CSV table of C-alpha atoms in Angstrom, one decimal:
chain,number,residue,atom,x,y,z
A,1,UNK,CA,-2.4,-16.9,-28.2
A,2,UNK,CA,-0.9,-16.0,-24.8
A,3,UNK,CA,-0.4,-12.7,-23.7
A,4,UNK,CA,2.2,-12.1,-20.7
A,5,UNK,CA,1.2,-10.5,-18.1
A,6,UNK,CA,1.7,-6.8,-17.1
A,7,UNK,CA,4.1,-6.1,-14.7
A,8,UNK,CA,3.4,-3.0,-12.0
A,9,UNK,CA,6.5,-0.4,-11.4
A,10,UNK,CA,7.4,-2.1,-8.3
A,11,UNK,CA,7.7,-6.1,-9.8
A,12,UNK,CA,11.4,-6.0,-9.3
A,13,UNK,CA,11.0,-5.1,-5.8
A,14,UNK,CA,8.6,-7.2,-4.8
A,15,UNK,CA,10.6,-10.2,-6.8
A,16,UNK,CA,13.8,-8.9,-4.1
A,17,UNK,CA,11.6,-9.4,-1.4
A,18,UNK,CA,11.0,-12.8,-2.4
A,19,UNK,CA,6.7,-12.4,-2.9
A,20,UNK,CA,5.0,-15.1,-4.4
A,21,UNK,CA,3.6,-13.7,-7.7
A,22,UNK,CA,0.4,-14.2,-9.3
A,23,UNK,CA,-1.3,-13.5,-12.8
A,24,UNK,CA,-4.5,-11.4,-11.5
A,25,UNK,CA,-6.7,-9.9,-13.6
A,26,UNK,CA,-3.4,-10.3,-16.5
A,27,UNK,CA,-1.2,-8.5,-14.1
A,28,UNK,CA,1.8,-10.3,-12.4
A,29,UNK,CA,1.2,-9.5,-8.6
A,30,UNK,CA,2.6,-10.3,-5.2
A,31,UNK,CA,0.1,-12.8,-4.0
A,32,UNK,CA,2.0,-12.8,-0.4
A,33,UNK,CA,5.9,-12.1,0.9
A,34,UNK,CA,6.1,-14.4,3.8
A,35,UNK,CA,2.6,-15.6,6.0
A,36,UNK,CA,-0.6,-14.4,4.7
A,37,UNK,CA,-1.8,-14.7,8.4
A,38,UNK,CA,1.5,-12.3,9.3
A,39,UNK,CA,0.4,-9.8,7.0
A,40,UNK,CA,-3.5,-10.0,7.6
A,41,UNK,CA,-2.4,-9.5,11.4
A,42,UNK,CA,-0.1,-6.3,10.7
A,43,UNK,CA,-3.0,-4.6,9.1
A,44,UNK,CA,-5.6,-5.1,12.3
A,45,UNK,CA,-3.0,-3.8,14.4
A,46,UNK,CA,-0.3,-2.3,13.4
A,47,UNK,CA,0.2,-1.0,9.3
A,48,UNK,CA,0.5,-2.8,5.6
A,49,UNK,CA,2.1,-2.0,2.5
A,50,UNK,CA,0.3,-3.1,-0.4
A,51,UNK,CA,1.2,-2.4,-4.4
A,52,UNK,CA,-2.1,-1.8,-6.1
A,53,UNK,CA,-1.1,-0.5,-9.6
A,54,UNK,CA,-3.1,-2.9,-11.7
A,55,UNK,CA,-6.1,-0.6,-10.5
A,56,UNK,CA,-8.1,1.1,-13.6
A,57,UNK,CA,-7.6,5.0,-14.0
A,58,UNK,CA,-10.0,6.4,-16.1
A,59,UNK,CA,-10.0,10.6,-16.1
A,60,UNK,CA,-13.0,12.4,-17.1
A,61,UNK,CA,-12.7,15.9,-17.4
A,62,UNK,CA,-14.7,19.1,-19.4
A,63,UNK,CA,-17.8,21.1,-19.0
A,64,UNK,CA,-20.1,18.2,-19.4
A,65,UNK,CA,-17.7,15.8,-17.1
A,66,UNK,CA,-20.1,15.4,-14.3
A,67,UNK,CA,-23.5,15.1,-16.7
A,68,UNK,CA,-21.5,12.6,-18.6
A,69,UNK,CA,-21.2,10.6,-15.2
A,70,UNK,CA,-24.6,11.6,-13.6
A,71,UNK,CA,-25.9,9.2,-16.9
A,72,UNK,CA,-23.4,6.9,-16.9
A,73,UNK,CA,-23.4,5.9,-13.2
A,74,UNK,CA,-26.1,5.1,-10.8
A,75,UNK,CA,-24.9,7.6,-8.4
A,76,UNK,CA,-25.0,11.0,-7.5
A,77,UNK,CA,-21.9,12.8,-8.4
A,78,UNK,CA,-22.9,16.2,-9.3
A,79,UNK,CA,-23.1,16.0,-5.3
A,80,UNK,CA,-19.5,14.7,-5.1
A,81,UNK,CA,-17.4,18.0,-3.7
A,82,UNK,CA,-13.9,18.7,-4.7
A,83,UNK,CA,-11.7,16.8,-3.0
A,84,UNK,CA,-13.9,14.0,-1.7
A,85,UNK,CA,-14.6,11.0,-3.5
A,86,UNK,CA,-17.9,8.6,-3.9
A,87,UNK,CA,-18.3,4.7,-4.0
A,88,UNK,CA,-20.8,3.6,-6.7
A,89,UNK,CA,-21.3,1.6,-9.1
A,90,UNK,CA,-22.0,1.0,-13.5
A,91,UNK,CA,-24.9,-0.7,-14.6
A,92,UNK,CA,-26.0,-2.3,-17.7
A,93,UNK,CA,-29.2,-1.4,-19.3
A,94,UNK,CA,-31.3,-4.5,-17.5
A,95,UNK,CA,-29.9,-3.2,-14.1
A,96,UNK,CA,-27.0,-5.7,-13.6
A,97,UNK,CA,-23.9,-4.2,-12.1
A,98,UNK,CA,-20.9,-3.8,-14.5
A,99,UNK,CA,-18.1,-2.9,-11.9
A,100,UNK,CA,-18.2,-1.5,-8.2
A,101,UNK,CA,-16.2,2.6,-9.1
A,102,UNK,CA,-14.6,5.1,-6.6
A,103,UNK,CA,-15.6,8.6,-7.9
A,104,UNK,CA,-12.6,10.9,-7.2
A,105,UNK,CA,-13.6,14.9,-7.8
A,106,UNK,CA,-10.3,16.6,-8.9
A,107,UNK,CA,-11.2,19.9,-9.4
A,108,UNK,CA,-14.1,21.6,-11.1
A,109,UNK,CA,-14.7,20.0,-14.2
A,110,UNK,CA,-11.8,17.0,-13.3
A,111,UNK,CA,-12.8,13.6,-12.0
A,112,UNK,CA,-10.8,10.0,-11.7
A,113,UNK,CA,-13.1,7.0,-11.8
A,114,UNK,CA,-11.1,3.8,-10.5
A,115,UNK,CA,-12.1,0.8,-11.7
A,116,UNK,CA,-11.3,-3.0,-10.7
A,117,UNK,CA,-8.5,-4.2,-12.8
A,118,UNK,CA,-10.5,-6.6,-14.1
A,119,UNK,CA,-13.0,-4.8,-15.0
A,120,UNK,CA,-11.0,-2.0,-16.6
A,121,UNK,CA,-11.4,-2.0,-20.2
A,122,UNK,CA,-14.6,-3.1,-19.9
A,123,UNK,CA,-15.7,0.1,-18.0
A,124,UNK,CA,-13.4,2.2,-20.2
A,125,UNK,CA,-15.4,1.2,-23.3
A,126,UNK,CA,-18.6,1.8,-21.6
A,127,UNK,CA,-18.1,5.3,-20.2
A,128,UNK,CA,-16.2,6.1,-23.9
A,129,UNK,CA,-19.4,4.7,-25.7
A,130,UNK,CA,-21.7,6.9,-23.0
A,131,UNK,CA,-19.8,10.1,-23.3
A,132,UNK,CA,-21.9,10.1,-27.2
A,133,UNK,CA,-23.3,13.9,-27.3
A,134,UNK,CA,-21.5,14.5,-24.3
A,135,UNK,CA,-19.0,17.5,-23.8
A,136,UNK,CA,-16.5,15.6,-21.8
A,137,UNK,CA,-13.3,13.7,-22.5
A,138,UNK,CA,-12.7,10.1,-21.1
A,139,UNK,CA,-9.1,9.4,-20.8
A,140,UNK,CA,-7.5,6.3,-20.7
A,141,UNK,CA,-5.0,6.6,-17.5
A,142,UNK,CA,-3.8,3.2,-16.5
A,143,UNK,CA,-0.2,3.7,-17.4
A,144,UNK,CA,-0.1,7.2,-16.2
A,145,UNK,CA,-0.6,5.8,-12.5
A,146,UNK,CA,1.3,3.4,-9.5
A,147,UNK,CA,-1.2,3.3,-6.4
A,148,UNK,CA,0.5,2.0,-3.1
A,149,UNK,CA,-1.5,1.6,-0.2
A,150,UNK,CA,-0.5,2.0,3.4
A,151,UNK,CA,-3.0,0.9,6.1
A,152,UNK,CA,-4.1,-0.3,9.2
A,153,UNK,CA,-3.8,1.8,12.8
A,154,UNK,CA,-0.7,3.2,12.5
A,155,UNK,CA,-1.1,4.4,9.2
A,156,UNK,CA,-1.6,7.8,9.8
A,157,UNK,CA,1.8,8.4,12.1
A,158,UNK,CA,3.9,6.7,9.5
A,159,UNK,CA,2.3,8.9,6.4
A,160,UNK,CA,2.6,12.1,8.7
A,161,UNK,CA,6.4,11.3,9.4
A,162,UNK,CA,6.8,12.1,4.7
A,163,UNK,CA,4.2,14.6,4.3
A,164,UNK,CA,2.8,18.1,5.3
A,165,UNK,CA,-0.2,17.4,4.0
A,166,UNK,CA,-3.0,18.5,6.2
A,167,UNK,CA,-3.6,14.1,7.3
A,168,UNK,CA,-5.8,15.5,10.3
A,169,UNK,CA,-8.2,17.1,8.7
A,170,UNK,CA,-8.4,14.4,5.7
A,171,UNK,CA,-11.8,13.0,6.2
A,172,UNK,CA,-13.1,9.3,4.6
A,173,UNK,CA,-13.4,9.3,1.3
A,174,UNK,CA,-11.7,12.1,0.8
A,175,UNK,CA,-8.6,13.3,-1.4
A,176,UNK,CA,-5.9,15.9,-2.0
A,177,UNK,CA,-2.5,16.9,-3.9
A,178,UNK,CA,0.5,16.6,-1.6
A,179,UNK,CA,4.1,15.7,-1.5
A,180,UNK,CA,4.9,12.3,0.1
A,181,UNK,CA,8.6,11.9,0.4
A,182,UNK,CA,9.1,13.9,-2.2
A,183,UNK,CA,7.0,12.7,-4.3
A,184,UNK,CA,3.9,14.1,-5.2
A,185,UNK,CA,1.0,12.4,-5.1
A,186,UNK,CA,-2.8,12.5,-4.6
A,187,UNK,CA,-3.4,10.9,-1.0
A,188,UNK,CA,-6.8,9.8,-0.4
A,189,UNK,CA,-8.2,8.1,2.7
A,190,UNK,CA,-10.0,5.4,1.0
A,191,UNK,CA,-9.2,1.3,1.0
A,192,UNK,CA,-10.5,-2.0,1.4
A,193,UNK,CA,-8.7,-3.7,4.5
A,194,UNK,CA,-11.8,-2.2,7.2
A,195,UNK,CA,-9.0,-0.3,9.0
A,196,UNK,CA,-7.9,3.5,8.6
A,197,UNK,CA,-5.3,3.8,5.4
A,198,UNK,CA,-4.5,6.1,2.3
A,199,UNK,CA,-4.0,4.7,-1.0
A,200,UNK,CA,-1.8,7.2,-2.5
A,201,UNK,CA,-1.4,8.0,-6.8
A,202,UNK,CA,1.7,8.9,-8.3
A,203,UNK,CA,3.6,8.2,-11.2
A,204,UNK,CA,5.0,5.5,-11.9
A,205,UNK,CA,8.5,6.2,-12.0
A,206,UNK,CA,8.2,7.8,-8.4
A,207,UNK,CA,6.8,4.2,-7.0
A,208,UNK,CA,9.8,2.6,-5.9
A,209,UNK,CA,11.1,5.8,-4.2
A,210,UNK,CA,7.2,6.1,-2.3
A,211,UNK,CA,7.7,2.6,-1.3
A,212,UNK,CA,11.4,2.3,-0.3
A,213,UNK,CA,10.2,5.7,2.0
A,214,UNK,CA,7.3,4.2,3.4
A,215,UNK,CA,9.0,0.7,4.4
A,216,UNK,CA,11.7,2.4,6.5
A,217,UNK,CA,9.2,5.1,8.1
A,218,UNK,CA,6.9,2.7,9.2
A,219,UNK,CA,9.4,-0.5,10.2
A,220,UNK,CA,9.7,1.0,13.9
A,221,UNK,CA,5.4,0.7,13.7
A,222,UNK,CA,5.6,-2.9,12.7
A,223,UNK,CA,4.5,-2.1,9.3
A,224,UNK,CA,5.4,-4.9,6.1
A,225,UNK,CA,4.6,-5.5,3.2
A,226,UNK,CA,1.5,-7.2,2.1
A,227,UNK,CA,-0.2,-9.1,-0.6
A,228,UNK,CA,-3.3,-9.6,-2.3
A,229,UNK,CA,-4.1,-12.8,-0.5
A,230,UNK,CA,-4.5,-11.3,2.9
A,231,UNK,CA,-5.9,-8.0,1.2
A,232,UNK,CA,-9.0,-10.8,0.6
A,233,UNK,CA,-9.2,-12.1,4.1
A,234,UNK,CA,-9.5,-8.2,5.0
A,235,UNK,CA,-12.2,-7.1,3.0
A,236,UNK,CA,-13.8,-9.9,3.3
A,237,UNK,CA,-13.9,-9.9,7.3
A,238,UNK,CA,-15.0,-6.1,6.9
A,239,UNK,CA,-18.1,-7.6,4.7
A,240,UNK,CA,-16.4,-5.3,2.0
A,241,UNK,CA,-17.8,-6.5,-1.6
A,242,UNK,CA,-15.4,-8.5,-4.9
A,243,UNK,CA,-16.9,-8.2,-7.7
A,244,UNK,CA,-17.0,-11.5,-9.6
A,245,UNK,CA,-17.8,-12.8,-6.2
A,246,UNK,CA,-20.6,-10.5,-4.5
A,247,UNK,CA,-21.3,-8.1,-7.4
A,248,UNK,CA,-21.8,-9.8,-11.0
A,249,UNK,CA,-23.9,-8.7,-14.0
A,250,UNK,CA,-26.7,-10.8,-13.1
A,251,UNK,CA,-27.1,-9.2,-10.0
A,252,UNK,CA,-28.7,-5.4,-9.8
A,253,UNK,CA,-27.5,-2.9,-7.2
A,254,UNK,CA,-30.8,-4.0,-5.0
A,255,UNK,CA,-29.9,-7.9,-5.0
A,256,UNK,CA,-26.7,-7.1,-3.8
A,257,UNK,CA,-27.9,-5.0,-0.7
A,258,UNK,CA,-26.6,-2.0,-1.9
A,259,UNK,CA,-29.6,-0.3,-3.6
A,260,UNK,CA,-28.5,3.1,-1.4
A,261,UNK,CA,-26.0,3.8,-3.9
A,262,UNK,CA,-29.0,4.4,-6.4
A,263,UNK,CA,-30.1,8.1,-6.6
A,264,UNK,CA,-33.3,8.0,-8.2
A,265,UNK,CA,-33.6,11.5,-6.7
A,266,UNK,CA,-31.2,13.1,-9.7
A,267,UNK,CA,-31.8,15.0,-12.4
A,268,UNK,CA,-32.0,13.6,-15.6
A,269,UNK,CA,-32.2,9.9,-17.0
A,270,UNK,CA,-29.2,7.4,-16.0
A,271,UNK,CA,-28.2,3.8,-17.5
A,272,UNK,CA,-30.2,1.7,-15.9
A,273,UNK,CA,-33.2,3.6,-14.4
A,274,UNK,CA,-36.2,2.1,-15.6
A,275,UNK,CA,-34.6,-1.4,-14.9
A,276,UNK,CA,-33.5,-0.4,-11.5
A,277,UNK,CA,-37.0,1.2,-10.6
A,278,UNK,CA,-38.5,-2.3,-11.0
A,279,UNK,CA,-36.1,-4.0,-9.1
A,280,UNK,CA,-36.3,-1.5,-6.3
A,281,UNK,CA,-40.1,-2.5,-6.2
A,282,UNK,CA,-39.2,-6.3,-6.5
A,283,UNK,CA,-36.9,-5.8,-3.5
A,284,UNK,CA,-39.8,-4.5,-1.2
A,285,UNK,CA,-42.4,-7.0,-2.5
A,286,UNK,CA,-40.6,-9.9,-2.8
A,287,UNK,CA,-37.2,-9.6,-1.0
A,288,UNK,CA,-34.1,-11.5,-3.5
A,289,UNK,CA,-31.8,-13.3,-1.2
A,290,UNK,CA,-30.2,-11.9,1.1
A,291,UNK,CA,-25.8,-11.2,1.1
A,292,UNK,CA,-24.9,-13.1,5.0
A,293,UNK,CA,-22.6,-13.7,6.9
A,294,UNK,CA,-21.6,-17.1,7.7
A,295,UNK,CA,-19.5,-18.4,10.9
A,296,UNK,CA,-18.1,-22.2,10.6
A,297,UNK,CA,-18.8,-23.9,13.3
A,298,UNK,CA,-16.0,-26.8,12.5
A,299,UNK,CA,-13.1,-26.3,10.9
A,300,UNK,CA,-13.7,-26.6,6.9
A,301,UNK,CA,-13.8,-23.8,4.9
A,302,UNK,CA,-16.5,-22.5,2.4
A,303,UNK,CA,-15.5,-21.6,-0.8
A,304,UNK,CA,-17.1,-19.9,-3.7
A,305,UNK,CA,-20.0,-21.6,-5.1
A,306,UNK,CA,-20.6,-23.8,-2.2
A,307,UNK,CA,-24.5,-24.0,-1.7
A,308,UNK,CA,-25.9,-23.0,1.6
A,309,UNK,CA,-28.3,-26.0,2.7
A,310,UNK,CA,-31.3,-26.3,5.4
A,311,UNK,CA,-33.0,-29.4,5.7
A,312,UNK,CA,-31.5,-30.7,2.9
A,313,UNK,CA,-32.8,-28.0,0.8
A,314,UNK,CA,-30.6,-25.9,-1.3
A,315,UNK,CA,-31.4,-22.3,0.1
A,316,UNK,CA,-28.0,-20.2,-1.1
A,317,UNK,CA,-25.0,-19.9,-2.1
A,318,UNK,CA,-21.4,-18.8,-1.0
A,319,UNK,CA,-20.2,-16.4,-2.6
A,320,UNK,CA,-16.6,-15.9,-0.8
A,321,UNK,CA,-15.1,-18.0,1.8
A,322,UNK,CA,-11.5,-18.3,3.9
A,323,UNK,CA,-10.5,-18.8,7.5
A,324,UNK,CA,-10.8,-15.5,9.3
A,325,UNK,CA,-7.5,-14.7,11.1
A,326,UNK,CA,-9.2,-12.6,13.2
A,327,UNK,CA,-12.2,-14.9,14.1
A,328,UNK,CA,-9.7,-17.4,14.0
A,329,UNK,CA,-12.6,-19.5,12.7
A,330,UNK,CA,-13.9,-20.1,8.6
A,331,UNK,CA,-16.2,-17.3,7.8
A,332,UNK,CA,-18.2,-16.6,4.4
A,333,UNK,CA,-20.0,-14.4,2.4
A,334,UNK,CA,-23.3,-16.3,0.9
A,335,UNK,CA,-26.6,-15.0,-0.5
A,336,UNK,CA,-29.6,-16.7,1.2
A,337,UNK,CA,-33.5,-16.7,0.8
A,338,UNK,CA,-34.7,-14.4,2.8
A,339,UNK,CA,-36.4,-17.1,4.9
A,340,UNK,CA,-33.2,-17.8,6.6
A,341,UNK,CA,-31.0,-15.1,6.5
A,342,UNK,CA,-32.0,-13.4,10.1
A,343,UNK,CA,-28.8,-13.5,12.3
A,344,UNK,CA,-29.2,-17.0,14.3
A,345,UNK,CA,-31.4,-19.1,11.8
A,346,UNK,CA,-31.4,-22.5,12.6
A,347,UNK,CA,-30.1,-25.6,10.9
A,348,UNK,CA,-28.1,-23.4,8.5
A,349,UNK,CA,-25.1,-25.4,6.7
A,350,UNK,CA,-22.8,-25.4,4.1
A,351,UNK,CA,-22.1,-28.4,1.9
A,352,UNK,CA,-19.0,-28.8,1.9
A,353,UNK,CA,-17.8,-31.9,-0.8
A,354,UNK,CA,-20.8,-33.8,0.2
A,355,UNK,CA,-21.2,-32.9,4.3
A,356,UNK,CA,-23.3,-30.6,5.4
A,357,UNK,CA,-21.1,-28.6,7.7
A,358,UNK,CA,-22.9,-26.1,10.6
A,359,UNK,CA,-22.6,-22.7,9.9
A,360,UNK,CA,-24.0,-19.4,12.1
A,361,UNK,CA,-26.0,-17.0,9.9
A,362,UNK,CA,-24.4,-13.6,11.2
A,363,UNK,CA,-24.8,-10.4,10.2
A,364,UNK,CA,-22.4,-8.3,7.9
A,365,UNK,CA,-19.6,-7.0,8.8
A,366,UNK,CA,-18.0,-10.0,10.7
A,367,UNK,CA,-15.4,-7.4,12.0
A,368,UNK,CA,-15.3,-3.4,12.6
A,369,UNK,CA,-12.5,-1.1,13.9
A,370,UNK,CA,-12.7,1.0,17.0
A,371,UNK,CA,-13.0,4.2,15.8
C-alpha cells in the first residue's frame, strides 16, 4: 500500500515558485526551481535559500539526558557546552554506522539530536529503546519543527539585516534563541553547502513568514532559492559525507575515515565500543579502503556504484558522483584500497558502462572557502 508523501510547511510556496518536486526520504521536496548550476553558483558566491524541514528532531531532555547520549552515541557530549552543537554519529552493536547526528545542547539538561530524514524513525527507535534505565525523556519532534537554511558568503549580512542576535560572535557549530523577522527561532551556524550559513528552527506555522523575509532581504545580495539537487553537488565538492552513499551500516566510523568522532576516552561503556576498539586496531594494521577524491579527466560522469579500476583490476568503488560546477569537470567520492588511494596514483579509472574512463585520485575536500 502507498503512502503519500509528507509535505513541509513551505510545499505551496515552493509549488508558486514553480520547483520541481521530489519524493525524498517520503517527503515531497523541491528538487530545484530553475538551473541547478544557478543555484549551486549562488551559494559559492553570493547566498541560498533552502527548505530543510524533512530533517529529524528528536529532543532529549532530564537529569540523565547527557548519560543517556554518552551510551547511545559514539561521541563525547557530556563535553558538548550550551549553546554549541557536536557532529557524531550512532552505531550499531558490530560498529556499523546507523545515521551521521548533529548534537545541539539547549540548556542544561535539554539537547536536540537531528537526524537524516531518512534515517529518522530509525534513530528515534534506537535512542527510545537506549534510554532503558535511563532518567531522560526522548521526544519525538519532527512535526514540532520547519528548518530553512540560508547560506553561502553573504549569509551573514542578509540574517543580520532580521535579527539582533549576537551573528558576530556565533561561532561554528554553534547555536542560540533569537528573533528572526519576528519570528523566533534557534539560529545555528551549521550546514552542509562548505560555505558560511545558519540553518535556522522555528515552528512550522512561522516558515512561510521566515522565508518570505529572507527572500526579499537577501534579493539585493543575489540570494535564491535552492534545492536539494545542488545542495548534493555542494556537499559533495566540500567532501561533506551522505549517508546511504559514504556512511552505511556496513561501514564502522574507522572505514569511513572518520574514527575522530569516536571518544574512547569517556566515561562509561557506549554502543558500539568493544566493536569499534577492534576496528580502530584493524584500521592501523591493515588499513580498509580509503574515501577519495576522484577528478574526471573526460567528460563522463561517475555515479554511485561505479567500480574504480587499475589495470583492469577492480580496486573501489564510487560512492557519489556529479559534474562539479565549480571544477567545471566530473568529480567523485569513491573508497579505494589503500594501495592506490595517495593523491596522484597512476592508471586510476572509473568504469563507466564498459570504458574505463581516467580519473585523478585527489584528496578530500575537492573545494574549501576562504575563510
Amino acid at each position: 500500500m502507498s503512502t503519500a508523501p509528507r509535505l513541509t510547511a513551505l510545499d505551496a510556496l515552493h509549488r508558486s515558485l514553480g520547483a520541481t518536486m521530489t519524493d525524498f526520504a517520503g517527503w515531497d521536496m523541491p528538487l530545484r526551481y530553475a538551473s541547478e548550476r544557478d543555484e549551486h553558483n549562488a551559494v559559492r558566491t553570493k547566498a541560498g535559500l533552502f527548505d530543510l524541514s524533512h530533517m529529524g528532531e528528536i529532543t532529549v531532555t532530564g537529569p540523565q539526558a547527557v548519560a543517556l547520549l554518552d551510551y547511545a552515541l559514539v561521541g563525547n557530549i557530556s563535553t558538548v557546552g550550551t549553546g554549541r552543537a557536536r557532529y557524531t554519529h550512532i552505531c550499531q552493536e558490530d560498529g556499523g554506522i546507523v545515521d551521521d547526528l548533529i548534537v545541539y545542547r539547549l540548556g542544561e539538561t535539554e539537547y536536540m539530536v537531528v537526524a537524516n530524514a531518512g534515517n529518522a524513525q530509525i534513530v528515534l527507535d534506537a535512542l527510545t529503546a537506549r534510554a532503558a534505565g535511563f532518567d531522560a525523556e526522548v521526544r519525538d519532534d519532527r512535526d514540532a519543527y520547519a528548518l530553512i537554511a540560508v547560506q553561502g558568503p553573504e549569509s551573514p549580512g542578509i540574517l543580520k539585516s532580521l535579527t539582533d542576535a549576537d551573528l558576530d560572535n556565533l561561532k561554528y557549530y554553534a547555536g542560540l534563541p533569537g528573533t528572526v523577522a519576528g519570528v523566533p527561532a534557534l539560529i545555528a551556524r551549521t550546514g552542509y553547502t562548505g560555505e558560511d550559513g545558519f540553518e535556522l528552527f522555528v515552528e512550522p506555522q512561522h516558515a512561510e513568514k521566515l522565508w518570505q523575509a529572507l527572500t526579499e532581504a537577501g534579493a539585493p545580495a543575489g540570494l535564491i532559492p535552492c534545492g536539494l539537487s545542488c545542495r548534493d553537488t555542494l556537499r559533495l565538492e566540500a567532501g561533506m559525507p551522505l549517508y546511504g552513499h559514504e556512511l552505511t551500516t556496513s561501514l564502522t566510523p574507522f572505514d569511513a575515515g572518520l574514527g575522530r568522532v569516536v571518544k574512547f576516552e569517556k566515561e562509561g561503556d557506549f554502543v558500539g565500543r568493544t566493536a569499534l576498539e577492534a576496528a580502530a586496531e584493524r584500521a592501523e594494521s591493515n588499513p580498509p579502503r580509503k574515501l577519495v577524491g576522484l577528478i574526471a579527466e573526460g567528460r563522463r560522469v561517475p555515479r554511485a556504484g561505479m567500480s574504480v579500476v587499475v589495470g583492469g583490476e577492480v580496486v573501489g568503488e564510487v560512492t557519489s558522483g556529479a559534474p562539479s560546477p565549480t571544477l567545471g569537470k566530473p568529480i567523485a567520492m569513491a573508497y579505494v584500497d589503500a594501495a592506490h588511494a595517495a593523491p596522484g596514483s597512476a592508471g586510476v579509472g572509473v568504469d563507466v558502462r564498459g570504458a574505463h574512463e581516467p580519473y585523478e585520485v585527489v584528496a578530500l575536500p575537492f573545494y574549501k572557502r576562504q575563510k
